[in-house]
mmCIF file of C-alpha atoms in Angstrom:
data_model
loop_
_atom_site.group_PDB
_atom_site.id
_atom_site.type_symbol
_atom_site.label_atom_id
_atom_site.label_comp_id
_atom_site.label_asym_id
_atom_site.label_seq_id
_atom_site.Cartn_x
_atom_site.Cartn_y
_atom_site.Cartn_z
ATOM 1 C CA MET A 889 192.054 333.555 -26.856
ATOM 2 C CA VAL A 890 191.878 330.549 -28.675
ATOM 3 C CA VAL A 891 188.553 328.557 -28.624
ATOM 4 C CA ILE A 892 188.981 324.420 -29.076
ATOM 5 C CA LEU A 893 185.879 322.405 -29.777
ATOM 6 C CA PHE A 894 186.300 319.061 -27.897
ATOM 7 C CA ASP A 895 184.912 315.608 -27.318
ATOM 8 C CA THR A 896 186.230 312.657 -25.445
ATOM 9 C CA GLU A 897 185.127 308.875 -25.423
ATOM 10 C CA SER A 898 185.926 307.106 -22.360
ATOM 11 C CA THR A 899 185.576 303.639 -20.587
ATOM 12 C CA GLY A 900 182.973 304.671 -18.718
ATOM 13 C CA LEU A 901 181.174 307.558 -16.826
ATOM 14 C CA SER A 902 183.544 308.026 -13.546
ATOM 15 C CA VAL A 903 186.090 310.673 -13.921
ATOM 16 C CA ARG A 904 187.839 309.077 -10.854
ATOM 17 C CA GLU A 905 188.048 305.365 -12.230
ATOM 18 C CA ASP A 906 187.880 305.687 -16.071
ATOM 19 C CA ARG A 907 189.979 306.537 -18.914
ATOM 20 C CA ILE A 908 190.035 308.456 -21.998
ATOM 21 C CA LEU A 909 189.883 305.966 -24.954
ATOM 22 C CA SER A 910 189.614 309.036 -27.764
ATOM 23 C CA ILE A 911 189.716 312.805 -28.068
ATOM 24 C CA ALA A 912 188.745 314.835 -31.377
ATOM 25 C CA ALA A 913 189.300 318.538 -30.956
ATOM 26 C CA GLN A 914 189.265 321.294 -33.471
ATOM 27 C CA PRO A 915 190.155 324.773 -33.178
ATOM 28 C CA LEU A 916 186.820 327.088 -33.806
ATOM 29 C CA ALA A 917 188.944 329.415 -36.041
ATOM 30 C CA GLY A 918 190.241 326.603 -38.323
ATOM 31 C CA GLY A 919 193.479 324.811 -38.514
ATOM 32 C CA GLU A 920 194.694 320.919 -37.803
ATOM 33 C CA PRO A 921 192.145 319.015 -36.102
ATOM 34 C CA LEU A 922 193.224 316.558 -33.257
ATOM 35 C CA ASN A 923 191.832 312.919 -33.302
ATOM 36 C CA GLN A 924 193.989 310.774 -30.833
ATOM 37 C CA PHE A 925 193.117 307.313 -29.668
ATOM 38 C CA VAL A 926 194.462 306.001 -26.635
ATOM 39 C CA ARG A 927 195.208 302.493 -25.212
ATOM 40 C CA PRO A 928 193.934 302.877 -21.441
ATOM 41 C CA GLU A 929 196.348 301.843 -18.727
ATOM 42 C CA PRO A 930 196.372 300.070 -16.472
ATOM 43 C CA TYR A 931 194.772 297.556 -18.999
ATOM 44 C CA ARG A 932 191.015 297.286 -18.610
ATOM 45 C CA GLN A 933 188.366 295.946 -20.899
ATOM 46 C CA ILE A 934 186.105 298.549 -22.539
ATOM 47 C CA PRO A 935 182.851 297.594 -21.014
ATOM 48 C CA TRP A 936 179.997 296.380 -23.517
ATOM 49 C CA HIS A 937 178.018 299.437 -22.333
ATOM 50 C CA ALA A 938 180.445 302.087 -23.326
ATOM 51 C CA THR A 939 181.016 300.298 -26.759
ATOM 52 C CA LYS A 940 177.634 300.461 -27.365
ATOM 53 C CA VAL A 941 177.528 304.181 -26.997
ATOM 54 C CA HIS A 942 180.817 305.037 -29.173
ATOM 55 C CA GLY A 943 181.623 301.794 -30.864
ATOM 56 C CA ILE A 944 185.120 301.626 -29.500
ATOM 57 C CA ARG A 945 186.472 298.151 -28.941
ATOM 58 C CA TRP A 946 189.956 296.987 -27.615
ATOM 59 C CA ALA A 947 191.126 296.038 -31.048
ATOM 60 C CA ASP A 948 190.668 299.920 -32.164
ATOM 61 C CA VAL A 949 193.133 300.881 -29.370
ATOM 62 C CA LYS A 950 195.339 298.291 -28.618
ATOM 63 C CA ASP A 951 198.038 299.319 -30.650
ATOM 64 C CA GLN A 952 197.600 303.054 -29.865
ATOM 65 C CA PRO A 953 199.876 305.040 -27.307
ATOM 66 C CA ALA A 954 199.140 305.027 -23.753
ATOM 67 C CA TRP A 955 197.760 308.193 -22.038
ATOM 68 C CA ARG A 956 201.419 308.624 -20.532
ATOM 69 C CA ILE A 957 202.504 309.223 -24.383
ATOM 70 C CA ALA A 958 199.337 310.695 -25.729
ATOM 71 C CA GLY A 959 198.562 313.037 -23.035
ATOM 72 C CA PRO A 960 201.748 315.173 -23.485
ATOM 73 C CA ARG A 961 200.963 315.135 -27.187
ATOM 74 C CA VAL A 962 197.425 316.307 -26.696
ATOM 75 C CA TRP A 963 198.676 318.900 -24.256
ATOM 76 C CA GLY A 964 201.324 320.171 -26.607
ATOM 77 C CA TRP A 965 198.781 320.170 -29.734
ATOM 78 C CA ILE A 966 196.607 322.510 -27.150
ATOM 79 C CA LEU A 967 199.669 324.839 -26.584
ATOM 80 C CA ASP A 968 200.259 325.007 -30.099
ATOM 81 C CA GLN A 969 196.940 326.408 -31.077
ATOM 82 C CA ARG A 970 197.764 329.571 -29.137
ATOM 83 C CA ALA A 971 199.113 332.892 -31.198
ATOM 84 C CA SER A 972 201.175 333.494 -28.114
ATOM 85 C CA PRO A 973 202.076 332.292 -24.788
ATOM 86 C CA ASP A 974 199.762 334.505 -23.031
ATOM 87 C CA ASP A 975 196.636 333.626 -25.078
ATOM 88 C CA ASP A 976 194.034 332.271 -22.968
ATOM 89 C CA VAL A 977 192.667 328.581 -24.201
ATOM 90 C CA VAL A 978 188.779 327.932 -23.932
ATOM 91 C CA LEU A 979 187.821 324.230 -24.218
ATOM 92 C CA ALA A 980 184.293 323.948 -25.556
ATOM 93 C CA GLY A 981 182.222 320.806 -25.696
ATOM 94 C CA TYR A 982 178.650 319.638 -25.356
ATOM 95 C CA ASN A 983 177.850 318.619 -21.775
ATOM 96 C CA SER A 984 181.515 319.148 -21.007
ATOM 97 C CA GLN A 985 181.444 320.758 -17.710
ATOM 98 C CA ARG A 986 179.528 317.823 -16.220
ATOM 99 C CA PHE A 987 182.079 315.055 -17.798
ATOM 100 C CA ASP A 988 184.558 315.694 -20.723
ATOM 101 C CA THR A 989 186.744 318.418 -19.096
ATOM 102 C CA ARG A 990 186.770 317.094 -15.670
ATOM 103 C CA LEU A 991 187.958 313.774 -17.455
ATOM 104 C CA LEU A 992 190.793 315.544 -19.450
ATOM 105 C CA MET A 993 191.892 317.519 -16.588
ATOM 106 C CA ARG A 994 191.988 314.315 -14.291
ATOM 107 C CA GLU A 995 193.966 312.528 -16.995
ATOM 108 C CA PHE A 996 196.473 315.402 -17.139
ATOM 109 C CA GLU A 997 196.879 315.166 -13.344
ATOM 110 C CA ARG A 998 197.757 311.534 -13.632
ATOM 111 C CA LEU A 999 200.587 312.033 -15.505
ATOM 112 C CA ALA A 1000 203.921 311.716 -13.722
ATOM 113 C CA ALA A 1001 206.447 314.492 -14.149
ATOM 114 C CA SER A 1002 208.741 311.989 -15.892
ATOM 115 C CA ASP A 1003 205.821 311.664 -18.500
ATOM 116 C CA TRP A 1004 206.163 315.098 -19.759
ATOM 117 C CA PRO A 1005 208.900 315.966 -22.363
ATOM 118 C CA ALA A 1006 212.125 317.751 -21.570
ATOM 119 C CA GLY A 1007 211.443 321.630 -21.920
ATOM 120 C CA HIS A 1008 207.772 321.384 -21.744
ATOM 121 C CA SER A 1009 206.179 324.387 -21.618
ATOM 122 C CA ALA A 1010 203.162 324.894 -19.599
ATOM 123 C CA LEU A 1011 199.660 326.636 -20.028
ATOM 124 C CA ARG A 1012 198.891 328.311 -16.687
ATOM 125 C CA ARG A 1013 195.515 326.777 -15.131
ATOM 126 C CA ASP A 1014 194.348 330.559 -15.009
ATOM 127 C CA ARG A 1015 194.596 330.626 -18.740
ATOM 128 C CA LEU A 1016 192.491 327.515 -19.290
ATOM 129 C CA ARG A 1017 188.610 327.877 -19.058
ATOM 130 C CA ALA A 1018 185.949 325.614 -20.411
ATOM 131 C CA VAL A 1019 182.348 326.180 -21.755
ATOM 132 C CA ASP A 1020 179.826 323.947 -21.811
ATOM 133 C CA LEU A 1021 177.763 324.223 -24.915
ATOM 134 C CA LEU A 1022 174.641 322.742 -23.556
ATOM 135 C CA ARG A 1023 174.626 325.281 -20.837
ATOM 136 C CA VAL A 1024 174.975 327.874 -23.413
ATOM 137 C CA ALA A 1025 171.947 326.578 -25.605
ATOM 138 C CA LYS A 1026 169.908 326.355 -22.750
ATOM 139 C CA ASP A 1027 170.715 330.171 -21.807
ATOM 140 C CA VAL A 1028 170.228 331.127 -25.371
ATOM 141 C CA PHE A 1029 167.285 329.265 -26.363
ATOM 142 C CA PRO A 1030 164.996 328.887 -23.013
ATOM 143 C CA ASN A 1031 162.681 326.905 -25.120
ATOM 144 C CA ARG A 1032 163.271 323.171 -23.779
ATOM 145 C CA LYS A 1033 161.763 321.507 -27.118
ATOM 146 C CA LEU A 1034 164.710 323.147 -28.917
ATOM 147 C CA VAL A 1035 167.198 321.958 -26.272
ATOM 148 C CA ARG A 1036 165.838 318.586 -26.340
ATOM 149 C CA SER A 1037 166.066 318.395 -30.295
ATOM 150 C CA LEU A 1038 169.764 319.672 -29.893
ATOM 151 C CA ARG A 1039 170.452 316.956 -27.402
ATOM 152 C CA GLN A 1040 169.301 314.437 -29.402
ATOM 153 C CA ALA A 1041 170.971 315.549 -32.666
ATOM 154 C CA ALA A 1042 174.274 315.131 -30.732
#
């Protein structure tokens, strides 16, 4: 099993309508991190309220690859983190069950079959798991003040 810590930044808070602007990921056991900016398609302005949260502007992503190019690269990077094709992959992020994991999976689902490289090897969905570190913190630290402190620090 490989655990990958990850975070996304997006054009907004709708899993259905918004798009990933960046994804950062790091295998928990070490290794090369992933830092990928993405140009949203179809073209859309990045709302000011989103930029206020993450600081990403159109100028930061206009020359970056669209998700149809970046998505298969991200998927390939995830696959490359496994020691064997039978390894489970656990995506772990803060408050990720509510948003980041769902958005990432939705972006992968939007890709057409023609967007994937020839010979693409798949990670079976039953081998992909997600862990929300906020939920873990709430279980491990039932003291709500500590959980609020962790939220503010993130």
